[in-house]
PDB file of C-alpha atoms in Angstrom:
ATOM      1  CA  UNK A 799       0.000   0.000   0.000  1.00 74.00           C
ATOM      2  CA  UNK A 800       1.283   3.397  -0.961  1.00 82.00           C
ATOM      3  CA  UNK A 801       0.504   6.067   1.595  1.00 88.00           C
ATOM      4  CA  UNK A 802      -0.545   9.671   1.117  1.00 90.00           C
ATOM      5  CA  UNK A 803       1.863  12.586   0.762  1.00 89.00           C
ATOM      6  CA  UNK A 804       0.844  16.053   1.892  1.00 91.00           C
ATOM      7  CA  UNK A 805       3.513  18.705   1.822  1.00 87.00           C
ATOM      8  CA  UNK A 806       6.587  17.385   3.606  1.00 89.00           C
ATOM      9  CA  UNK A 807       4.713  14.652   5.472  1.00 93.00           C
ATOM     10  CA  UNK A 808       3.532  11.202   4.408  1.00 93.00           C
ATOM     11  CA  UNK A 809       1.239   8.576   5.891  1.00 94.00           C
ATOM     12  CA  UNK A 810       2.147   4.898   5.877  1.00 93.00           C
ATOM     13  CA  UNK A 811      -1.306   3.801   4.723  1.00 90.00           C
ATOM     14  CA  UNK A 812      -3.820   5.398   2.301  1.00 88.00           C
ATOM     15  CA  UNK A 813      -6.573   5.427   4.921  1.00 88.00           C
ATOM     16  CA  UNK A 814      -8.273   8.434   6.508  1.00 91.00           C
ATOM     17  CA  UNK A 815     -10.434   8.191   9.603  1.00 91.00           C
ATOM     18  CA  UNK A 816     -13.734   9.997   9.222  1.00 88.00           C
ATOM     19  CA  UNK A 817     -14.554  13.115  11.239  1.00 89.00           C
ATOM     20  CA  UNK A 818     -17.443  12.134  13.519  1.00 89.00           C
ATOM     21  CA  UNK A 819     -18.960  14.714  15.840  1.00 85.00           C
ATOM     22  CA  UNK A 820     -19.963  15.528  18.498  1.00 89.00           C
ATOM     23  CA  UNK A 821     -17.302  14.065  20.784  1.00 91.00           C
ATOM     24  CA  UNK A 822     -16.403  10.941  18.765  1.00 92.00           C
ATOM     25  CA  UNK A 823     -13.475  11.965  16.569  1.00 94.00           C
ATOM     26  CA  UNK A 824     -11.436  13.659  19.258  1.00 96.00           C
ATOM     27  CA  UNK A 825      -7.727  13.583  20.139  1.00 97.00           C
ATOM     28  CA  UNK A 826      -7.588   9.998  21.404  1.00 96.00           C
ATOM     29  CA  UNK A 827      -9.022   8.481  18.219  1.00 97.00           C
ATOM     30  CA  UNK A 828      -7.348  10.836  15.743  1.00 97.00           C
ATOM     31  CA  UNK A 829      -4.000  10.598  17.506  1.00 97.00           C
ATOM     32  CA  UNK A 830      -4.094   6.801  17.541  1.00 97.00           C
ATOM     33  CA  UNK A 831      -4.994   6.556  13.843  1.00 96.00           C
ATOM     34  CA  UNK A 832      -2.154   8.876  12.838  1.00 97.00           C
ATOM     35  CA  UNK A 833       0.286   7.056  15.126  1.00 97.00           C
ATOM     36  CA  UNK A 834      -0.519   3.744  13.421  1.00 96.00           C
ATOM     37  CA  UNK A 835       0.093   5.157   9.930  1.00 95.00           C
ATOM     38  CA  UNK A 836      -3.273   6.467   8.774  1.00 94.00           C
ATOM     39  CA  UNK A 837      -4.514  10.054   8.865  1.00 96.00           C
ATOM     40  CA  UNK A 838      -6.457  10.893  12.003  1.00 97.00           C
ATOM     41  CA  UNK A 839      -9.198  13.506  11.819  1.00 97.00           C
ATOM     42  CA  UNK A 840     -10.565  15.583  14.702  1.00 98.00           C
ATOM     43  CA  UNK A 841     -14.156  16.782  14.327  1.00 96.00           C
ATOM     44  CA  UNK A 842     -14.591  20.458  15.231  1.00 96.00           C
ATOM     45  CA  UNK A 843     -18.388  20.219  15.558  1.00 94.00           C
ATOM     46  CA  UNK A 844     -19.063  21.585  19.063  1.00 95.00           C
ATOM     47  CA  UNK A 845     -15.558  20.454  19.975  1.00 96.00           C
ATOM     48  CA  UNK A 846     -15.669  22.501  23.184  1.00 95.00           C
ATOM     49  CA  UNK A 847     -18.776  20.854  24.600  1.00 95.00           C
ATOM     50  CA  UNK A 848     -16.880  19.737  27.715  1.00 95.00           C
ATOM     51  CA  UNK A 849     -15.541  23.227  28.471  1.00 95.00           C
ATOM     52  CA  UNK A 850     -17.137  24.795  31.564  1.00 95.00           C
ATOM     53  CA  UNK A 851     -18.290  27.915  29.712  1.00 96.00           C
ATOM     54  CA  UNK A 852     -19.614  26.138  26.607  1.00 96.00           C
ATOM     55  CA  UNK A 853     -23.270  27.055  27.287  1.00 95.00           C
ATOM     56  CA  UNK A 854     -22.471  30.732  27.784  1.00 96.00           C
ATOM     57  CA  UNK A 855     -19.554  31.213  25.374  1.00 95.00           C
ATOM     58  CA  UNK A 856     -19.681  28.419  22.776  1.00 95.00           C
ATOM     59  CA  UNK A 857     -17.326  30.079  20.285  1.00 96.00           C
ATOM     60  CA  UNK A 858     -14.587  30.749  22.833  1.00 96.00           C
ATOM     61  CA  UNK A 859     -15.033  27.276  24.288  1.00 97.00           C
ATOM     62  CA  UNK A 860     -14.719  25.706  20.849  1.00 97.00           C
ATOM     63  CA  UNK A 861     -11.660  27.765  19.899  1.00 97.00           C
ATOM     64  CA  UNK A 862      -9.973  26.884  23.183  1.00 97.00           C
ATOM     65  CA  UNK A 863     -10.757  23.192  22.759  1.00 97.00           C
ATOM     66  CA  UNK A 864      -9.304  23.150  19.239  1.00 98.00           C
ATOM     67  CA  UNK A 865      -5.867  23.997  20.571  1.00 97.00           C
ATOM     68  CA  UNK A 866      -6.150  21.453  23.370  1.00 97.00           C
ATOM     69  CA  UNK A 867      -7.348  18.624  21.132  1.00 98.00           C
ATOM     70  CA  UNK A 868      -4.724  19.205  18.440  1.00 98.00           C
ATOM     71  CA  UNK A 869      -1.944  19.367  21.050  1.00 98.00           C
ATOM     72  CA  UNK A 870      -3.105  16.150  22.730  1.00 98.00           C
ATOM     73  CA  UNK A 871      -3.447  14.338  19.407  1.00 98.00           C
ATOM     74  CA  UNK A 872       0.067  15.454  18.432  1.00 97.00           C
ATOM     75  CA  UNK A 873       1.390  14.071  21.698  1.00 97.00           C
ATOM     76  CA  UNK A 874      -0.071  10.665  20.832  1.00 98.00           C
ATOM     77  CA  UNK A 875       0.794  10.591  17.138  1.00 97.00           C
ATOM     78  CA  UNK A 876       4.114  12.428  17.022  1.00 94.00           C
ATOM     79  CA  UNK A 877       5.004  15.576  15.109  1.00 93.00           C
ATOM     80  CA  UNK A 878       6.015  13.677  11.956  1.00 94.00           C
ATOM     81  CA  UNK A 879       2.540  12.197  11.367  1.00 96.00           C
ATOM     82  CA  UNK A 880      -0.301  13.769   9.344  1.00 97.00           C
ATOM     83  CA  UNK A 881      -3.128  15.069  11.508  1.00 97.00           C
ATOM     84  CA  UNK A 882      -6.284  16.714  10.215  1.00 97.00           C
ATOM     85  CA  UNK A 883      -9.583  18.289  11.227  1.00 98.00           C
ATOM     86  CA  UNK A 884     -13.069  18.152   9.766  1.00 96.00           C
ATOM     87  CA  UNK A 885     -14.844  21.516   9.640  1.00 97.00           C
ATOM     88  CA  UNK A 886     -18.402  21.848   8.385  1.00 94.00           C
ATOM     89  CA  UNK A 887     -19.034  24.919   6.239  1.00 94.00           C
ATOM     90  CA  UNK A 888     -22.493  25.111   7.828  1.00 90.00           C
ATOM     91  CA  UNK A 889     -21.008  25.763  11.276  1.00 87.00           C
ATOM     92  CA  UNK A 890     -21.422  29.167  12.847  1.00 85.00           C
ATOM     93  CA  UNK A 891     -18.092  31.030  12.901  1.00 94.00           C
ATOM     94  CA  UNK A 892     -16.609  28.807  10.183  1.00 96.00           C
ATOM     95  CA  UNK A 893     -13.880  31.333   9.370  1.00 96.00           C
ATOM     96  CA  UNK A 894     -12.774  31.685  12.993  1.00 97.00           C
ATOM     97  CA  UNK A 895     -12.655  27.915  13.475  1.00 97.00           C
ATOM     98  CA  UNK A 896     -10.575  27.405  10.315  1.00 98.00           C
ATOM     99  CA  UNK A 897      -8.127  30.108  11.350  1.00 97.00           C
ATOM    100  CA  UNK A 898      -7.768  28.637  14.837  1.00 98.00           C
ATOM    101  CA  UNK A 899      -6.886  25.249  13.346  1.00 98.00           C
ATOM    102  CA  UNK A 900      -4.335  26.910  11.069  1.00 98.00           C
ATOM    103  CA  UNK A 901      -2.930  28.812  14.052  1.00 97.00           C
ATOM    104  CA  UNK A 902      -2.393  25.459  15.771  1.00 97.00           C
ATOM    105  CA  UNK A 903      -0.516  24.189  12.713  1.00 96.00           C
ATOM    106  CA  UNK A 904      -2.944  21.481  11.646  1.00 98.00           C
ATOM    107  CA  UNK A 905      -1.721  19.579   8.588  1.00 97.00           C
ATOM    108  CA  UNK A 906      -5.041  19.074   6.803  1.00 98.00           C
ATOM    109  CA  UNK A 907      -8.520  20.590   6.782  1.00 98.00           C
ATOM    110  CA  UNK A 908     -11.320  18.469   5.319  1.00 97.00           C
ATOM    111  CA  UNK A 909     -14.424  20.584   4.743  1.00 96.00           C
ATOM    112  CA  UNK A 910     -17.952  19.828   3.578  1.00 91.00           C
ATOM    113  CA  UNK A 911     -21.617  20.320   4.593  1.00 89.00           C
ATOM    114  CA  UNK A 912     -21.647  23.197   2.127  1.00 90.00           C
ATOM    115  CA  UNK A 913     -19.225  24.582  -0.444  1.00 93.00           C
ATOM    116  CA  UNK A 914     -15.973  25.861   1.128  1.00 96.00           C
ATOM    117  CA  UNK A 915     -15.656  28.626  -1.438  1.00 95.00           C
ATOM    118  CA  UNK A 916     -13.324  30.871   0.582  1.00 96.00           C
ATOM    119  CA  UNK A 917     -11.238  28.202   2.325  1.00 98.00           C
ATOM    120  CA  UNK A 918      -8.029  29.029   0.389  1.00 98.00           C
ATOM    121  CA  UNK A 919      -8.201  32.590   1.756  1.00 97.00           C
ATOM    122  CA  UNK A 920      -8.272  31.367   5.357  1.00 97.00           C
ATOM    123  CA  UNK A 921      -5.184  29.136   5.037  1.00 97.00           C
ATOM    124  CA  UNK A 922      -3.106  31.595   3.025  1.00 95.00           C
ATOM    125  CA  UNK A 923       0.531  31.740   4.100  1.00 94.00           C
ATOM    126  CA  UNK A 924       0.361  28.509   6.105  1.00 96.00           C
ATOM    127  CA  UNK A 925       1.469  24.910   5.540  1.00 95.00           C
ATOM    128  CA  UNK A 926      -2.081  23.631   6.094  1.00 97.00           C
ATOM    129  CA  UNK A 927      -3.488  21.626   3.179  1.00 97.00           C
ATOM    130  CA  UNK A 928      -7.172  21.697   2.247  1.00 98.00           C
ATOM    131  CA  UNK A 929      -9.593  19.084   0.926  1.00 97.00           C
ATOM    132  CA  UNK A 930     -13.206  19.798  -0.060  1.00 97.00           C
ATOM    133  CA  UNK A 931     -15.815  17.074   0.418  1.00 94.00           C
ATOM    134  CA  UNK A 932     -17.944  16.561  -2.694  1.00 94.00           C
ATOM    135  CA  UNK A 933     -20.694  14.174  -3.741  1.00 89.00           C
ATOM    136  CA  UNK A 934     -20.598  14.795  -7.493  1.00 90.00           C
ATOM    137  CA  UNK A 935     -18.369  15.861 -10.353  1.00 94.00           C
ATOM    138  CA  UNK A 936     -20.523  18.962 -10.815  1.00 93.00           C
ATOM    139  CA  UNK A 937     -19.842  20.123  -7.267  1.00 93.00           C
ATOM    140  CA  UNK A 938     -16.100  19.555  -7.641  1.00 96.00           C
ATOM    141  CA  UNK A 939     -15.976  21.493 -10.915  1.00 97.00           C
ATOM    142  CA  UNK A 940     -17.694  24.464  -9.239  1.00 96.00           C
ATOM    143  CA  UNK A 941     -15.130  24.472  -6.431  1.00 97.00           C
ATOM    144  CA  UNK A 942     -12.100  24.065  -8.701  1.00 97.00           C
ATOM    145  CA  UNK A 943     -13.287  26.786 -11.074  1.00 97.00           C
ATOM    146  CA  UNK A 944     -13.935  29.220  -8.221  1.00 97.00           C
ATOM    147  CA  UNK A 945     -10.680  28.489  -6.370  1.00 98.00           C
ATOM    148  CA  UNK A 946      -8.595  28.861  -9.527  1.00 97.00           C
ATOM    149  CA  UNK A 947     -10.273  32.091 -10.601  1.00 96.00           C
ATOM    150  CA  UNK A 948     -10.294  33.812  -7.220  1.00 97.00           C
ATOM    151  CA  UNK A 949      -7.265  32.326  -5.448  1.00 97.00           C
ATOM    152  CA  UNK A 950      -5.195  30.574  -8.125  1.00 96.00           C
ATOM    153  CA  UNK A 951      -5.420  27.467  -5.920  1.00 97.00           C
ATOM    154  CA  UNK A 952      -6.394  23.851  -6.559  1.00 96.00           C
ATOM    155  CA  UNK A 953      -7.416  21.349  -3.858  1.00 97.00           C
ATOM    156  CA  UNK A 954      -4.605  19.477  -2.152  1.00 96.00           C
ATOM    157  CA  UNK A 955      -6.876  16.465  -1.794  1.00 95.00           C
ATOM    158  CA  UNK A 956     -10.481  15.595  -2.669  1.00 95.00           C
ATOM    159  CA  UNK A 957     -12.867  13.544  -0.535  1.00 94.00           C
ATOM    160  CA  UNK A 958     -15.858  11.952  -2.265  1.00 91.00           C
ATOM    161  CA  UNK A 959     -18.786  11.094  -0.013  1.00 88.00           C
ATOM    162  CA  UNK A 960     -21.030   8.598  -1.777  1.00 81.00           C
ATOM    163  CA  UNK A 961     -24.651   7.795  -0.885  1.00 79.00           C
ATOM    164  CA  UNK A 962     -23.573   5.285   1.774  1.00 78.00           C
ATOM    165  CA  UNK A 963     -21.649   7.899   3.782  1.00 78.00           C
ATOM    166  CA  UNK A 964     -23.004   9.377   6.976  1.00 72.00           C
ATOM    167  CA  UNK A 965     -23.375  13.049   7.716  1.00 67.00           C
ATOM    168  CA  UNK A 966     -24.358  15.919   5.439  1.00 64.00           C
ATOM    169  CA  UNK A 967     -24.468  14.660   1.852  1.00 68.00           C
ATOM    170  CA  UNK A 968     -25.251  16.350  -1.442  1.00 69.00           C
ATOM    171  CA  UNK A 969     -28.043  13.975  -2.437  1.00 71.00           C
ATOM    172  CA  UNK A 970     -31.799  14.537  -2.395  1.00 73.00           C
ATOM    173  CA  UNK A 971     -34.138  12.158  -0.581  1.00 74.00           C
ATOM    174  CA  UNK A 972     -35.477  11.059  -3.954  1.00 74.00           C
ATOM    175  CA  UNK A 973     -31.990  10.144  -5.167  1.00 71.00           C
ATOM    176  CA  UNK A 974     -31.254   8.122  -2.053  1.00 72.00           C
ATOM    177  CA  UNK A 975     -34.590   6.284  -2.079  1.00 73.00           C
ATOM    178  CA  UNK A 976     -34.725   5.335  -5.730  1.00 68.00           C
ATOM    179  CA  UNK A 977     -33.463   1.957  -6.900  1.00 69.00           C
ATOM    180  CA  UNK A 978     -30.841   3.464  -9.189  1.00 70.00           C
ATOM    181  CA  UNK A 979     -29.184   5.797  -6.708  1.00 75.00           C
ATOM    182  CA  UNK A 980     -25.701   7.064  -7.614  1.00 79.00           C
ATOM    183  CA  UNK A 981     -22.878   4.647  -6.806  1.00 83.00           C
ATOM    184  CA  UNK A 982     -19.631   5.658  -5.170  1.00 86.00           C
ATOM    185  CA  UNK A 983     -17.724   3.726  -7.838  1.00 86.00           C
ATOM    186  CA  UNK A 984     -19.253   5.688 -10.714  1.00 87.00           C
ATOM    187  CA  UNK A 985     -18.831   9.026  -8.936  1.00 89.00           C
ATOM    188  CA  UNK A 986     -15.203   8.130  -8.245  1.00 88.00           C
ATOM    189  CA  UNK A 987     -14.648   7.198 -11.884  1.00 87.00           C
ATOM    190  CA  UNK A 988     -15.974  10.556 -13.115  1.00 90.00           C
ATOM    191  CA  UNK A 989     -14.021  12.570 -10.576  1.00 91.00           C
ATOM    192  CA  UNK A 990     -10.719  10.717 -11.048  1.00 89.00           C
ATOM    193  CA  UNK A 991     -10.937  11.241 -14.826  1.00 90.00           C
ATOM    194  CA  UNK A 992     -11.453  14.978 -14.272  1.00 94.00           C
ATOM    195  CA  UNK A 993      -8.726  15.204 -11.630  1.00 92.00           C
ATOM    196  CA  UNK A 994      -6.218  13.662 -14.021  1.00 90.00           C
ATOM    197  CA  UNK A 995      -6.825  16.620 -16.342  1.00 93.00           C
ATOM    198  CA  UNK A 996      -6.414  19.138 -13.512  1.00 94.00           C
ATOM    199  CA  UNK A 997      -3.226  17.461 -12.305  1.00 93.00           C
ATOM    200  CA  UNK A 998      -1.753  17.733 -15.782  1.00 93.00           C
ATOM    201  CA  UNK A 999      -2.745  21.385 -16.161  1.00 94.00           C
ATOM    202  CA  UNK A1000      -1.590  22.466 -12.701  1.00 94.00           C
ATOM    203  CA  UNK A1001       1.381  20.094 -12.350  1.00 92.00           C
ATOM    204  CA  UNK A1002       0.110  19.058  -8.948  1.00 92.00           C
ATOM    205  CA  UNK A1003      -0.642  15.647  -7.486  1.00 90.00           C
ATOM    206  CA  UNK A1004      -4.163  15.513  -5.996  1.00 92.00           C
ATOM    207  CA  UNK A1005      -5.167  12.375  -4.047  1.00 91.00           C
ATOM    208  CA  UNK A1006      -8.809  11.330  -4.368  1.00 90.00           C
ATOM    209  CA  UNK A1007     -10.427   9.750  -1.306  1.00 90.00           C
ATOM    210  CA  UNK A1008     -13.489   7.519  -1.654  1.00 89.00           C
ATOM    211  CA  UNK A1009     -15.721   7.559   1.436  1.00 87.00           C
ATOM    212  CA  UNK A1010     -18.935   5.883   2.471  1.00 84.00           C
ATOM    213  CA  UNK A1011     -19.492   2.140   2.750  1.00 79.00           C
ATOM    214  CA  UNK A1012     -15.778   1.452   3.174  1.00 81.00           C
ATOM    215  CA  UNK A1013     -15.769  -0.909   6.139  1.00 81.00           C
ATOM    216  CA  UNK A1014     -13.130  -3.604   5.836  1.00 83.00           C
ATOM    217  CA  UNK A1015     -10.140  -4.981   3.927  1.00 82.00           C
ATOM    218  CA  UNK A1016     -12.324  -6.133   1.033  1.00 85.00           C
ATOM    219  CA  UNK A1017     -13.803  -2.658   0.538  1.00 83.00           C
ATOM    220  CA  UNK A1018     -10.395  -1.003   0.836  1.00 81.00           C
ATOM    221  CA  UNK A1019      -8.963  -3.298  -1.844  1.00 80.00           C
ATOM    222  CA  UNK A1020     -11.895  -2.522  -4.148  1.00 80.00           C
ATOM    223  CA  UNK A1021     -11.268   1.217  -4.047  1.00 78.00           C
ATOM    224  CA  UNK A1022      -7.512   0.883  -4.212  1.00 75.00           C
ATOM    225  CA  UNK A1023      -7.998  -1.162  -7.387  1.00 74.00           C
ATOM    226  CA  UNK A1024      -9.885   1.741  -8.949  1.00 68.00           C
ATOM    227  CA  UNK A1025      -6.611   3.633  -9.217  1.00 57.00           C
ATOM    228  CA  UNK A1026      -5.109   1.098 -11.609  1.00 51.00           C
ATOM    229  CA  UNK A1027      -8.305   0.973 -13.653  1.00 49.00           C
ATOM    230  CA  UNK A1028      -9.103   4.678 -13.823  1.00 43.00           C
ATOM    231  CA  UNK A1029      -6.044   6.590 -12.722  1.00 40.00           C
ATOM    232  CA  UNK A1030      -2.635   6.127 -14.315  1.00 37.00           C
ATOM    233  CA  UNK A1031      -0.689   7.816 -11.516  1.00 37.00           C
ATOM    234  CA  UNK A1032      -2.163   5.664  -8.741  1.00 40.00           C
ATOM    235  CA  UNK A1033      -3.819   8.547  -6.967  1.00 44.00           C
ATOM    236  CA  UNK A1034      -7.102   7.053  -5.760  1.00 46.00           C
ATOM    237  CA  UNK A1035      -7.263   6.030  -2.135  1.00 50.00           C
ATOM    238  CA  UNK A1036      -9.743   4.955   0.522  1.00 51.00           C
ATOM    239  CA  UNK A1037     -11.293   6.880   3.343  1.00 49.00           C
ATOM    240  CA  UNK A1038     -12.581   4.588   6.073  1.00 47.00           C
ATOM    241  CA  UNK A1039     -15.592   6.315   7.601  1.00 43.00           C
TER     242      UNK A1039
END
């Protein structure tokens, strides 16, 4: 298994732990995943819920907890491992939360539950890498077009959440209930084909992460095999949610 490379850091395995909030994907889980060679993700959704002043000052409690959780996860994983956070665009104070994660030198921000149209602005001048979560090729094209035009920036990684993923997805109820709902494999195929074009144009390697319904070794092998079928540079990986 070839791991993932982000900036000057690399993971041993091409597996990302999903960001599950509230209170699930915290420092102990994320730190352990990164320590063992994957990429651990801390969920920032109400991350400060255990802070004494959370009910009265939720923003300050959340910002304070971000620093604590990242520091504790680093202590478990080690400074040489890749550690990330999941930040929902739909959160109140999205900009402040992103900037606090950058301030604490997080390696990766994974962002969905909306279109992170201004995310490149918030990480400017830092080493933090950014990965939008998308559920369709159309959504990805909108993000890439906007980021290139406004910020001259392309995603450092792309996470695809298929219809089997949990959380905030980009599918309608009708799409999810019908017999012919979109498949993660087909969405991955379309996106990887497009990403190959972007990589060539921008001279930048962009890993593609397939998420949703990836549970065990069999599923991981299936999505790793997509890279040899659809992606000549071996850039499709798995995200175990």
